[in-house]
Amino acid sequence: MAVDVLVGTQWGDEGKGKLIDVLTKDVDMVVRFQGGNNAGHTVEIGDKRYVLHLIPSGIFRAGVKCVIGNGVVVDPIALDEEMQNVKTQGFDISQIELSDRAHLIFEYHKRADSLNEKGAKRKIGTTGRGIGPAYTDKMRRTGIRAIDLTNAERLAEQFRSECARYNKIFAEYGVEEIDVEAQLAKVLDAAKRLAPHVANSTYTVNKAIRANKTVLFEGAQGGLLDIDHGTYPFVTSSNTISGGACTGSGVAPQHIRNVWGVLKTYTTRVGEGPFPSELFDADGEELRRVGNEFGATTGRPRRCGWFDAVASHYSCMINGVNLLAMTKLDVMDGFDKVAICVGYEIDGKVTDEFPAAVSDLEKAKPVLEWHDGWKCSLSEVRSYDELPENAKRYLERVAELVDAKIGIVSVGPRRDQTFEV
Ligand code: GDP
Ligand code: IMO
Ligand code: MG
């Protein structure tokens, strides 16, 4: 039996999709457990590039069961579209199962998301996918779940009632009201195709574990965007850390063996919020250009900075990361020198602990440790031994600072640009 969890250790976009695809060559089942189509997970196979938002990144391997767990919030129209796309590209969507307990996102959640952003003193810079409002409805116990996709009458009744509630709010704030019947028709159309995929996935996953199958949990976002542990309020609305795999799927913690932490060897962030090691100079531009740091979901340019060991050590700690998948090392090939942020100076005091207050993080001046670059292309490197000494020293220092073992190194977006350590 092997049940592993793979999570992002930063502010998302670490390369989780690529790593899930690589690891699923030996896996029976991949399970998404939180987030929704705010995620954008890129998988490159040969010269083809796929971006997945809701479908687990195991879909490109024949026979791998892909479960969307109860902790995910699912836009049925977006999922239906994504499934049809993947099907057109020749992949088998019968592998996909949607937990009957997963909550649904509708048009009114998206409008509420943008209304919240407009009304906020400080915008979060959400993806606009309705994630926060959908999780809010789940917690206030007015959500509509995937099980309701299997009963058109019940779905219509709940949908009309929720639309009426939201339309009152929209009318008050001058937001265009939902055309209830037109939206309902779209939802019911998607529901017809999705209903056969809806199942009691809690049993599917637990039975697979009991049958000694290999299960891999696919995190979305990253530890620093976690609703409890991240840079609140500049976070997403779910528990992105490995603990979320249990609540988001119905699998108990003692089953989990390894926690893979995907760690980008520099740092990026999309949207608003503190980012102590952010670069506003030519180095930041270079990371964005070479790393092609533009959002896979919204296309927004990602903010770039040096590797932040304070933030990532904290994230690896709360995730229990024991194995690191270190990505995008090749992006720094051209740099004479690279830096690691090893501490924060806040009000004249240096700390290596990640503070809770956004105001402290905003004041934090990064304490930088400089390393010589390797100044050669890593994209053809296929083993740890082939890496130049300076690159090895850099990786080993990062691993030491975050207190985890290097398991995999990635030197390019393709499947083959990966090696175990
Ligand atoms: P995710 O959200 O964590 O799955 O990451 P994204 O897909 O949003 O962003 C990661 C980007 O980096 C994608 O475009 C990947 O194809 C690409 N990528 C992943 N690993 C590497 C790597 O080692 N080197 C380079 N150059 N690109 C990579
Ligand atoms: P993957 O899985 C990077 C960010 C948004 C915003 C904040 C809240 O591809 O790593 P939300 O729409 O979730 O309410 O937005 O979280 N965010 C991500 N940033 N990668 C992601 O997913 C993200 N999903 C949400 O930019 O700052
Ligand atoms: Mg992404």
CSV table of C-alpha atoms and ligand atoms in Angstrom, one decimal:
chain,number,residue,atom,x,y,z
A,1,MET,CA,0.0,0.0,0.0
A,2,ALA,CA,1.3,3.5,-0.8
A,3,VAL,CA,-0.7,6.6,-0.2
A,4,ASP,CA,1.3,9.8,-0.9
A,5,VAL,CA,0.2,13.4,-0.9
A,6,LEU,CA,1.8,16.0,-3.2
A,7,VAL,CA,1.4,19.7,-2.3
A,8,GLY,CA,2.7,23.0,-3.3
A,9,THR,CA,5.1,24.5,-0.7
A,10,GLN,CA,4.8,28.2,-1.8
A,11,TRP,CA,2.1,30.4,-3.3
A,12,GLY,CA,1.1,27.9,-6.0
A,13,ASP,CA,2.4,27.2,-9.5
A,14,GLU,CA,5.4,25.2,-8.3
A,15,GLY,CA,4.9,22.6,-11.0
A,16,LYS,CA,2.5,20.3,-9.3
A,17,GLY,CA,0.8,19.2,-12.5
A,18,LYS,CA,4.0,18.2,-14.1
A,19,LEU,CA,5.1,16.2,-11.0
A,20,ILE,CA,1.7,14.4,-10.7
A,21,ASP,CA,2.0,13.4,-14.3
A,22,VAL,CA,5.5,12.1,-13.8
A,23,LEU,CA,4.7,10.2,-10.6
A,24,THR,CA,1.5,8.6,-12.0
A,25,LYS,CA,3.5,6.3,-14.2
A,26,ASP,CA,3.4,4.0,-11.1
A,27,VAL,CA,0.1,5.1,-9.6
A,28,ASP,CA,-3.5,3.6,-9.7
A,29,MET,CA,-5.4,6.6,-8.5
A,30,VAL,CA,-5.0,10.4,-8.3
A,31,VAL,CA,-7.3,12.4,-6.0
A,32,ARG,CA,-7.8,16.2,-5.9
A,33,PHE,CA,-8.9,17.2,-2.4
A,34,GLN,CA,-9.4,21.0,-2.4
A,35,GLY,CA,-9.6,24.1,-4.4
A,36,GLY,CA,-11.5,24.3,-7.7
A,37,ASN,CA,-10.8,25.8,-11.1
A,38,ASN,CA,-8.7,28.5,-9.6
A,39,ALA,CA,-6.0,26.0,-10.1
A,40,GLY,CA,-4.1,25.7,-13.4
A,41,HIS,CA,-1.9,22.6,-13.6
A,42,THR,CA,0.3,22.3,-16.7
A,43,VAL,CA,1.4,19.0,-18.1
A,44,GLU,CA,3.7,18.9,-21.2
A,45,ILE,CA,4.0,15.6,-23.0
A,46,GLY,CA,6.2,15.7,-26.1
A,47,ASP,CA,5.4,18.9,-27.9
A,48,LYS,CA,1.8,19.1,-26.5
A,49,ARG,CA,0.9,21.3,-23.6
A,50,TYR,CA,-2.2,20.7,-21.5
A,51,VAL,CA,-3.6,22.9,-18.7
A,52,LEU,CA,-6.0,21.2,-16.2
A,53,HIS,CA,-8.1,23.1,-13.8
A,54,LEU,CA,-10.3,20.5,-12.1
A,55,ILE,CA,-9.4,17.1,-13.7
A,56,PRO,CA,-6.6,15.4,-11.7
A,57,SER,CA,-3.3,15.4,-13.6
A,58,GLY,CA,-3.3,11.6,-13.8
A,59,ILE,CA,-5.7,11.7,-16.8
A,60,PHE,CA,-2.9,11.4,-19.3
A,61,ARG,CA,-2.0,7.9,-18.1
A,62,ALA,CA,-4.4,5.1,-19.3
A,63,GLY,CA,-6.1,3.3,-16.5
A,64,VAL,CA,-5.4,5.8,-13.7
A,65,LYS,CA,-8.6,6.5,-11.8
A,66,CYS,CA,-9.0,10.3,-11.3
A,67,VAL,CA,-11.1,11.3,-8.4
A,68,ILE,CA,-12.4,14.8,-7.6
A,69,GLY,CA,-12.9,14.6,-3.9
A,70,ASN,CA,-15.5,16.1,-1.5
A,71,GLY,CA,-13.2,19.0,-0.6
A,72,VAL,CA,-13.1,20.4,-4.1
A,73,VAL,CA,-15.5,23.1,-5.2
A,74,VAL,CA,-16.7,22.3,-8.7
A,75,ASP,CA,-18.1,24.6,-11.4
A,76,PRO,CA,-20.2,22.0,-13.3
A,77,ILE,CA,-20.2,24.0,-16.5
A,78,ALA,CA,-16.4,24.4,-16.4
A,79,LEU,CA,-15.9,20.7,-15.5
A,80,ASP,CA,-18.1,19.6,-18.3
A,81,GLU,CA,-16.1,21.8,-20.8
A,82,GLU,CA,-12.8,20.6,-19.5
A,83,MET,CA,-13.9,16.9,-19.8
A,84,GLN,CA,-15.1,17.4,-23.3
A,85,ASN,CA,-11.8,19.1,-24.2
A,86,VAL,CA,-9.8,16.3,-22.8
A,87,LYS,CA,-12.0,13.7,-24.5
A,88,THR,CA,-11.5,15.5,-27.9
A,89,GLN,CA,-7.8,15.2,-27.3
A,90,GLY,CA,-8.1,11.5,-27.1
A,91,PHE,CA,-8.1,10.8,-23.4
A,92,ASP,CA,-10.4,8.5,-21.5
A,93,ILE,CA,-12.8,10.5,-19.4
A,94,SER,CA,-14.5,7.4,-18.0
A,95,GLN,CA,-11.5,7.4,-15.6
A,96,ILE,CA,-13.0,10.5,-13.9
A,97,GLU,CA,-15.2,10.3,-10.8
A,98,LEU,CA,-16.7,13.2,-8.9
A,99,SER,CA,-17.5,12.9,-5.2
A,100,ASP,CA,-21.2,13.3,-4.5
A,101,ARG,CA,-20.3,15.4,-1.5
A,102,ALA,CA,-18.3,18.0,-3.5
A,103,HIS,CA,-19.9,21.5,-3.5
A,104,LEU,CA,-20.8,23.2,-6.7
A,105,ILE,CA,-19.9,26.7,-8.0
A,106,PHE,CA,-22.5,28.6,-10.0
A,107,GLU,CA,-22.7,31.9,-11.9
A,108,TYR,CA,-23.9,33.7,-8.8
A,109,HIS,CA,-20.7,32.7,-6.9
A,110,LYS,CA,-18.6,34.2,-9.7
A,111,ARG,CA,-20.6,37.5,-9.6
A,112,ALA,CA,-20.3,37.5,-5.8
A,113,ASP,CA,-16.5,37.0,-6.1
A,114,SER,CA,-16.1,40.0,-8.3
A,115,LEU,CA,-18.5,42.0,-6.1
A,116,ASN,CA,-16.4,41.2,-3.0
A,117,GLU,CA,-13.3,42.3,-4.8
A,118,LYS,CA,-14.8,45.6,-5.9
A,119,GLY,CA,-16.1,46.3,-2.4
A,120,ALA,CA,-12.9,45.4,-0.6
A,121,LYS,CA,-10.6,47.9,0.9
A,122,ARG,CA,-7.7,45.9,-0.3
A,123,LYS,CA,-8.3,43.5,-3.2
A,124,ILE,CA,-7.1,39.9,-2.8
A,125,GLY,CA,-6.7,39.5,-6.5
A,126,THR,CA,-8.7,36.3,-6.7
A,127,THR,CA,-9.0,34.3,-9.9
A,128,GLY,CA,-12.7,35.3,-10.2
A,129,ARG,CA,-13.8,31.7,-10.3
A,130,GLY,CA,-16.3,32.0,-7.4
A,131,ILE,CA,-14.1,29.9,-5.0
A,132,GLY,CA,-14.5,32.0,-1.9
A,133,PRO,CA,-18.3,32.4,-2.2
A,134,ALA,CA,-18.8,28.7,-2.9
A,135,TYR,CA,-16.8,27.7,0.3
A,136,THR,CA,-18.7,30.4,2.2
A,137,ASP,CA,-22.0,28.7,1.1
A,138,LYS,CA,-20.6,25.3,2.1
A,139,MET,CA,-19.9,26.6,5.6
A,140,ARG,CA,-23.1,28.5,6.0
A,141,ARG,CA,-24.8,25.3,4.9
A,142,THR,CA,-26.7,26.6,1.9
A,143,GLY,CA,-24.4,24.9,-0.7
A,144,ILE,CA,-25.6,22.7,-3.5
A,145,ARG,CA,-23.6,19.5,-3.9
A,146,ALA,CA,-22.6,17.2,-6.8
A,147,ILE,CA,-25.2,14.6,-5.6
A,148,ASP,CA,-27.8,17.1,-6.6
A,149,LEU,CA,-26.6,16.9,-10.2
A,150,THR,CA,-28.2,13.4,-10.3
A,151,ASN,CA,-31.7,14.8,-9.5
A,152,ALA,CA,-32.9,17.5,-11.9
A,153,GLU,CA,-35.9,18.4,-9.9
A,154,ARG,CA,-34.1,18.8,-6.6
A,155,LEU,CA,-31.3,20.7,-8.3
A,156,ALA,CA,-33.7,23.1,-9.9
A,157,GLU,CA,-35.5,23.8,-6.7
A,158,GLN,CA,-32.3,24.6,-4.8
A,159,PHE,CA,-30.8,26.6,-7.6
A,160,ARG,CA,-33.9,28.8,-7.9
A,161,SER,CA,-34.0,29.4,-4.2
A,162,GLU,CA,-30.2,30.3,-4.0
A,163,CYS,CA,-30.6,32.6,-7.1
A,164,ALA,CA,-33.4,34.4,-5.4
A,165,ARG,CA,-31.3,35.1,-2.4
A,166,TYR,CA,-28.3,36.2,-4.4
A,167,ASN,CA,-30.4,38.3,-6.8
A,168,LYS,CA,-31.6,40.4,-3.8
A,169,ILE,CA,-28.0,41.1,-2.9
A,170,PHE,CA,-27.1,41.9,-6.5
A,171,ALA,CA,-30.0,44.3,-6.9
A,172,GLU,CA,-28.9,46.1,-3.7
A,173,TYR,CA,-25.3,46.5,-5.0
A,174,GLY,CA,-26.2,47.3,-8.6
A,175,VAL,CA,-24.8,44.0,-10.0
A,176,GLU,CA,-26.6,42.5,-13.0
A,177,GLU,CA,-29.1,39.9,-11.7
A,178,ILE,CA,-28.9,36.2,-12.6
A,179,ASP,CA,-31.2,35.2,-15.4
A,180,VAL,CA,-32.3,32.2,-13.4
A,181,GLU,CA,-34.0,30.0,-16.0
A,182,ALA,CA,-31.3,30.6,-18.6
A,183,GLN,CA,-28.6,29.7,-16.1
A,184,LEU,CA,-30.5,26.7,-14.9
A,185,ALA,CA,-30.8,25.4,-18.4
A,186,LYS,CA,-27.0,25.5,-18.8
A,187,VAL,CA,-26.5,23.8,-15.5
A,188,LEU,CA,-29.0,21.0,-16.2
A,189,ASP,CA,-27.4,20.4,-19.6
A,190,ALA,CA,-24.0,20.0,-18.0
A,191,ALA,CA,-25.6,17.9,-15.3
A,192,LYS,CA,-26.8,15.3,-17.8
A,193,ARG,CA,-23.2,14.6,-18.9
A,194,LEU,CA,-21.7,14.8,-15.3
A,195,ALA,CA,-24.3,12.7,-13.5
A,196,PRO,CA,-22.8,9.3,-14.6
A,197,HIS,CA,-19.4,10.4,-13.1
A,198,VAL,CA,-20.9,11.2,-9.6
A,199,ALA,CA,-20.2,8.6,-7.0
A,200,ASN,CA,-19.7,8.0,-3.3
A,201,SER,CA,-16.0,8.5,-3.7
A,202,THR,CA,-15.2,8.2,-0.1
A,203,TYR,CA,-15.7,4.5,-0.6
A,204,THR,CA,-13.9,4.4,-3.9
A,205,VAL,CA,-10.8,5.9,-2.3
A,206,ASN,CA,-10.9,3.9,0.9
A,207,LYS,CA,-11.6,0.6,-1.0
A,208,ALA,CA,-8.6,1.3,-3.2
A,209,ILE,CA,-6.4,1.8,-0.2
A,210,ARG,CA,-7.7,-1.4,1.4
A,211,ALA,CA,-6.9,-3.2,-1.9
A,212,ASN,CA,-3.3,-2.1,-1.6
A,213,LYS,CA,-3.6,0.3,-4.6
A,214,THR,CA,-1.2,3.2,-5.0
A,215,VAL,CA,-3.0,6.5,-4.4
A,216,LEU,CA,-1.6,9.9,-5.0
A,217,PHE,CA,-3.3,13.1,-3.6
A,218,GLU,CA,-2.9,16.2,-5.8
A,219,GLY,CA,-2.9,19.4,-3.9
A,220,ALA,CA,-3.8,22.7,-5.6
A,221,GLN,CA,-2.4,26.2,-4.7
A,222,GLY,CA,0.3,26.1,-2.0
A,223,GLY,CA,0.9,26.1,1.7
A,224,LEU,CA,1.2,29.9,1.9
A,225,LEU,CA,-2.3,30.3,0.4
A,226,ASP,CA,-3.9,28.0,3.0
A,227,ILE,CA,-6.9,29.6,4.6
A,228,ASP,CA,-5.6,28.9,8.2
A,229,HIS,CA,-1.8,29.0,7.8
A,230,GLY,CA,-1.3,31.3,4.8
A,231,THR,CA,-0.9,35.0,4.5
A,232,TYR,CA,-4.4,35.7,5.6
A,233,PRO,CA,-6.5,37.4,4.2
A,234,PHE,CA,-4.4,37.1,1.0
A,235,VAL,CA,-5.1,33.4,0.7
A,236,THR,CA,-7.5,31.0,-1.0
A,237,SER,CA,-10.6,29.6,0.9
A,238,SER,CA,-9.5,26.0,1.5
A,239,ASN,CA,-6.9,24.0,3.4
A,240,THR,CA,-4.2,23.6,0.8
A,241,ILE,CA,-1.8,21.7,3.1
A,242,SER,CA,-1.4,18.0,3.3
A,243,GLY,CA,-3.9,17.7,6.2
A,244,GLY,CA,-6.5,18.8,3.8
A,245,ALA,CA,-6.1,15.5,1.9
A,246,CYS,CA,-7.9,13.8,4.8
A,247,THR,CA,-10.8,16.1,5.2
A,248,GLY,CA,-11.1,16.6,1.4
A,249,SER,CA,-11.4,12.9,0.6
A,250,GLY,CA,-12.5,11.0,3.7
A,251,VAL,CA,-9.2,9.2,4.2
A,252,ALA,CA,-7.7,8.9,7.7
A,253,PRO,CA,-4.3,10.3,8.4
A,254,GLN,CA,-2.6,7.0,9.3
A,255,HIS,CA,-2.8,5.9,5.7
A,256,ILE,CA,-0.5,8.6,4.5
A,257,ARG,CA,3.2,7.6,3.8
A,258,ASN,CA,5.1,10.4,2.0
A,259,VAL,CA,4.3,14.0,1.7
A,260,TRP,CA,5.9,15.4,-1.5
A,261,GLY,CA,6.5,19.1,-1.4
A,262,VAL,CA,6.8,20.7,-4.8
A,263,LEU,CA,9.3,23.5,-4.4
A,264,LYS,CA,10.1,26.0,-7.1
A,265,THR,CA,13.8,26.9,-6.7
A,266,TYR,CA,12.8,30.6,-6.7
A,267,THR,CA,9.5,32.2,-5.6
A,268,THR,CA,6.5,33.4,-7.4
A,269,ARG,CA,3.1,34.8,-6.4
A,270,VAL,CA,0.0,35.8,-8.4
A,271,GLY,CA,-2.5,38.2,-7.0
A,272,GLU,CA,-2.1,40.5,-4.1
A,273,GLY,CA,-0.5,40.0,-0.7
A,274,PRO,CA,2.9,40.2,1.0
A,275,PHE,CA,6.0,38.7,-0.6
A,276,PRO,CA,9.2,39.6,1.3
A,277,SER,CA,11.7,38.4,-1.3
A,278,GLU,CA,9.9,39.9,-4.3
A,279,LEU,CA,12.2,41.5,-6.9
A,280,PHE,CA,11.4,44.6,-8.8
A,281,ASP,CA,14.6,44.8,-10.8
A,282,ALA,CA,16.1,43.1,-13.9
A,283,ASP,CA,16.6,39.8,-12.0
A,284,GLY,CA,12.8,39.7,-11.3
A,285,GLU,CA,12.1,40.4,-15.0
A,286,GLU,CA,14.5,37.7,-16.0
A,287,LEU,CA,12.9,35.1,-13.8
A,288,ARG,CA,9.5,36.0,-15.2
A,289,ARG,CA,10.8,35.9,-18.8
A,290,VAL,CA,12.8,32.7,-18.7
A,291,GLY,CA,10.4,30.9,-16.3
A,292,ASN,CA,7.4,32.0,-18.5
A,293,GLU,CA,5.8,33.1,-15.3
A,294,PHE,CA,2.3,34.0,-16.5
A,295,GLY,CA,-0.8,32.5,-14.7
A,296,ALA,CA,-2.0,29.2,-16.3
A,297,THR,CA,-5.6,30.1,-15.3
A,298,THR,CA,-5.8,33.9,-15.7
A,299,GLY,CA,-2.7,34.7,-17.8
A,300,ARG,CA,-1.7,37.4,-15.2
A,301,PRO,CA,2.1,38.0,-14.9
A,302,ARG,CA,3.4,36.3,-11.8
A,303,ARG,CA,5.4,38.3,-9.3
A,304,CYS,CA,8.9,36.9,-9.0
A,305,GLY,CA,11.6,36.8,-6.3
A,306,TRP,CA,14.4,34.9,-4.8
A,307,PHE,CA,13.8,31.6,-3.0
A,308,ASP,CA,12.3,32.4,0.4
A,309,ALA,CA,13.6,29.8,2.9
A,310,VAL,CA,11.7,31.3,5.8
A,311,ALA,CA,8.4,30.9,4.1
A,312,SER,CA,9.2,27.5,2.6
A,313,HIS,CA,10.6,26.1,5.8
A,314,TYR,CA,7.3,27.1,7.5
A,315,SER,CA,5.3,25.6,4.7
A,316,CYS,CA,7.3,22.3,4.7
A,317,MET,CA,6.8,22.1,8.5
A,318,ILE,CA,3.0,22.5,8.4
A,319,ASN,CA,2.8,20.1,5.5
A,320,GLY,CA,5.1,17.5,7.0
A,321,VAL,CA,7.0,17.4,3.7
A,322,ASN,CA,9.6,14.7,3.8
A,323,LEU,CA,10.4,14.5,0.1
A,324,LEU,CA,11.1,17.5,-2.1
A,325,ALA,CA,10.4,17.8,-5.8
A,326,MET,CA,12.6,20.8,-6.8
A,327,THR,CA,11.5,22.5,-10.0
A,328,LYS,CA,12.6,25.1,-12.5
A,329,LEU,CA,16.2,25.1,-11.5
A,330,ASP,CA,17.0,25.6,-15.2
A,331,VAL,CA,15.3,29.0,-15.1
A,332,MET,CA,18.4,30.4,-13.2
A,333,ASP,CA,20.9,29.0,-15.7
A,334,GLY,CA,22.0,32.5,-16.9
A,335,PHE,CA,22.4,34.1,-13.5
A,336,ASP,CA,26.0,35.1,-12.2
A,337,LYS,CA,24.7,34.9,-8.7
A,338,VAL,CA,21.5,33.7,-7.0
A,339,ALA,CA,20.2,34.5,-3.6
A,340,ILE,CA,18.2,32.7,-0.9
A,341,CYS,CA,16.2,34.7,1.7
A,342,VAL,CA,17.3,33.1,5.0
A,343,GLY,CA,15.7,35.6,7.4
A,344,TYR,CA,13.4,38.6,7.8
A,345,GLU,CA,14.4,41.8,9.4
A,346,ILE,CA,11.3,43.2,11.0
A,347,ASP,CA,11.6,46.5,13.0
A,348,GLY,CA,15.4,46.0,13.3
A,349,LYS,CA,15.1,42.3,14.6
A,350,VAL,CA,16.0,39.3,12.4
A,351,THR,CA,13.8,36.3,12.6
A,352,ASP,CA,13.7,33.0,10.7
A,353,GLU,CA,10.0,32.3,11.8
A,354,PHE,CA,7.1,33.2,9.4
A,355,PRO,CA,4.9,35.8,11.1
A,356,ALA,CA,1.1,35.7,11.2
A,357,ALA,CA,0.6,39.5,10.6
A,358,VAL,CA,0.5,40.8,7.0
A,359,SER,CA,1.8,44.1,8.4
A,360,ASP,CA,4.9,42.3,9.7
A,361,LEU,CA,5.4,40.5,6.4
A,362,GLU,CA,5.0,43.8,4.5
A,363,LYS,CA,7.7,45.4,6.6
A,364,ALA,CA,10.1,42.4,6.4
A,365,LYS,CA,13.4,43.1,4.7
A,366,PRO,CA,14.8,39.9,3.3
A,367,VAL,CA,18.2,38.8,4.7
A,368,LEU,CA,19.9,37.4,1.6
A,369,GLU,CA,22.6,34.7,1.3
A,370,TRP,CA,24.3,34.8,-2.0
A,371,HIS,CA,25.5,31.8,-4.1
A,372,ASP,CA,27.5,31.6,-7.3
A,373,GLY,CA,25.5,30.6,-10.3
A,374,TRP,CA,26.3,27.6,-12.5
A,375,LYS,CA,26.1,29.5,-15.9
A,376,CYS,CA,25.3,26.6,-18.1
A,377,SER,CA,22.2,25.0,-19.5
A,378,LEU,CA,20.7,22.3,-17.2
A,379,SER,CA,17.8,21.3,-19.6
A,380,GLU,CA,19.6,18.2,-20.9
A,381,VAL,CA,20.8,17.0,-17.4
A,382,ARG,CA,19.3,13.7,-16.5
A,383,SER,CA,20.9,12.7,-13.3
A,384,TYR,CA,22.0,14.4,-10.0
A,385,ASP,CA,25.6,13.5,-10.7
A,386,GLU,CA,25.6,15.4,-14.0
A,387,LEU,CA,24.6,18.7,-12.2
A,388,PRO,CA,27.4,21.3,-11.9
A,389,GLU,CA,28.8,21.7,-8.4
A,390,ASN,CA,27.2,25.1,-7.9
A,391,ALA,CA,23.8,23.9,-8.8
A,392,LYS,CA,24.2,20.9,-6.4
A,393,ARG,CA,25.4,23.2,-3.6
A,394,TYR,CA,22.4,25.5,-4.2
A,395,LEU,CA,19.9,22.6,-4.0
A,396,GLU,CA,21.5,21.1,-1.0
A,397,ARG,CA,21.4,24.4,0.8
A,398,VAL,CA,17.7,24.9,0.0
A,399,ALA,CA,16.9,21.3,1.2
A,400,GLU,CA,18.9,22.0,4.4
A,401,LEU,CA,17.0,25.2,5.1
A,402,VAL,CA,13.6,23.7,4.6
A,403,ASP,CA,14.6,20.5,6.5
A,404,ALA,CA,13.5,17.9,3.9
A,405,LYS,CA,15.2,15.4,1.6
A,406,ILE,CA,15.6,16.0,-2.2
A,407,GLY,CA,13.6,13.3,-4.0
A,408,ILE,CA,13.2,14.6,-7.5
A,409,VAL,CA,14.8,17.5,-9.5
A,410,SER,CA,13.0,19.0,-12.5
A,411,VAL,CA,15.0,20.9,-15.2
A,412,GLY,CA,12.3,21.7,-17.8
A,413,PRO,CA,8.6,21.4,-18.3
A,414,ARG,CA,8.6,18.0,-20.1
A,415,ARG,CA,8.2,14.6,-18.5
A,416,ASP,CA,11.7,13.5,-19.5
A,417,GLN,CA,13.3,16.6,-18.0
A,418,THR,CA,13.1,15.1,-14.5
A,419,PHE,CA,15.4,12.8,-12.4
A,420,GLU,CA,15.2,11.1,-9.1
A,421,VAL,CA,17.9,11.7,-6.5
B,1,GDP,P1,1.1,24.0,-10.9
B,1,GDP,O1,0.0,25.0,-10.7
B,1,GDP,O2,1.9,23.8,-9.6
B,1,GDP,O3,0.8,22.7,-11.6
B,1,GDP,O4,2.1,24.8,-11.9
B,1,GDP,P2,1.7,25.6,-13.2
B,1,GDP,O5,1.4,24.6,-14.3
B,1,GDP,O6,0.8,26.7,-12.9
B,1,GDP,O7,3.1,26.4,-13.5
B,1,GDP,C1,4.3,25.7,-13.6
B,1,GDP,C2,4.9,26.0,-15.0
B,1,GDP,O8,6.3,25.7,-15.1
B,1,GDP,C3,4.2,25.3,-16.1
B,1,GDP,O9,4.2,26.1,-17.3
B,1,GDP,C4,5.1,24.1,-16.3
B,1,GDP,O10,5.1,23.5,-17.6
B,1,GDP,C5,6.5,24.7,-16.1
B,1,GDP,N1,7.5,23.8,-15.4
B,1,GDP,C6,7.3,22.8,-14.5
B,1,GDP,N2,8.5,22.3,-14.2
B,1,GDP,C7,9.4,23.0,-14.8
B,1,GDP,C8,10.9,23.0,-14.8
B,1,GDP,O11,11.5,22.2,-14.1
B,1,GDP,N3,11.5,23.9,-15.6
B,1,GDP,C9,10.8,24.8,-16.4
B,1,GDP,N4,11.5,25.6,-17.2
B,1,GDP,N5,9.5,24.8,-16.4
B,1,GDP,C10,8.8,23.9,-15.6
B,2,IMO,P1,-2.3,26.3,-8.6
B,2,IMO,O1,-3.1,25.1,-8.2
B,2,IMO,C1,-1.4,30.5,-7.8
B,2,IMO,C2,-4.4,32.8,-5.7
B,2,IMO,C3,-5.1,34.0,-6.4
B,2,IMO,C4,-5.3,34.9,-5.3
B,2,IMO,C5,-5.7,34.0,-4.2
B,2,IMO,C6,-7.2,33.8,-3.9
B,2,IMO,O2,-2.3,26.5,-10.1
B,2,IMO,O3,-1.0,26.4,-8.0
B,2,IMO,P2,-9.1,32.5,-5.3
B,2,IMO,O4,-9.5,32.6,-6.7
B,2,IMO,O5,-8.5,31.1,-4.9
B,2,IMO,O6,-10.0,33.0,-4.2
B,2,IMO,O7,-7.8,33.5,-5.2
B,2,IMO,O8,-5.1,32.7,-4.5
B,2,IMO,N1,-4.5,31.5,-6.3
B,2,IMO,C7,-3.4,30.9,-6.9
B,2,IMO,N2,-2.2,31.3,-7.1
B,2,IMO,N3,-1.7,29.2,-8.1
B,2,IMO,C8,-3.0,28.8,-7.9
B,2,IMO,O9,-3.3,27.5,-8.1
B,2,IMO,C9,-3.9,29.6,-7.3
B,2,IMO,N4,-5.2,29.5,-7.0
B,2,IMO,C10,-5.5,30.7,-6.4
B,2,IMO,O10,-4.2,34.5,-7.4
B,2,IMO,O11,-4.1,35.6,-5.0
B,3,MG,MG,-0.8,26.7,-11.5
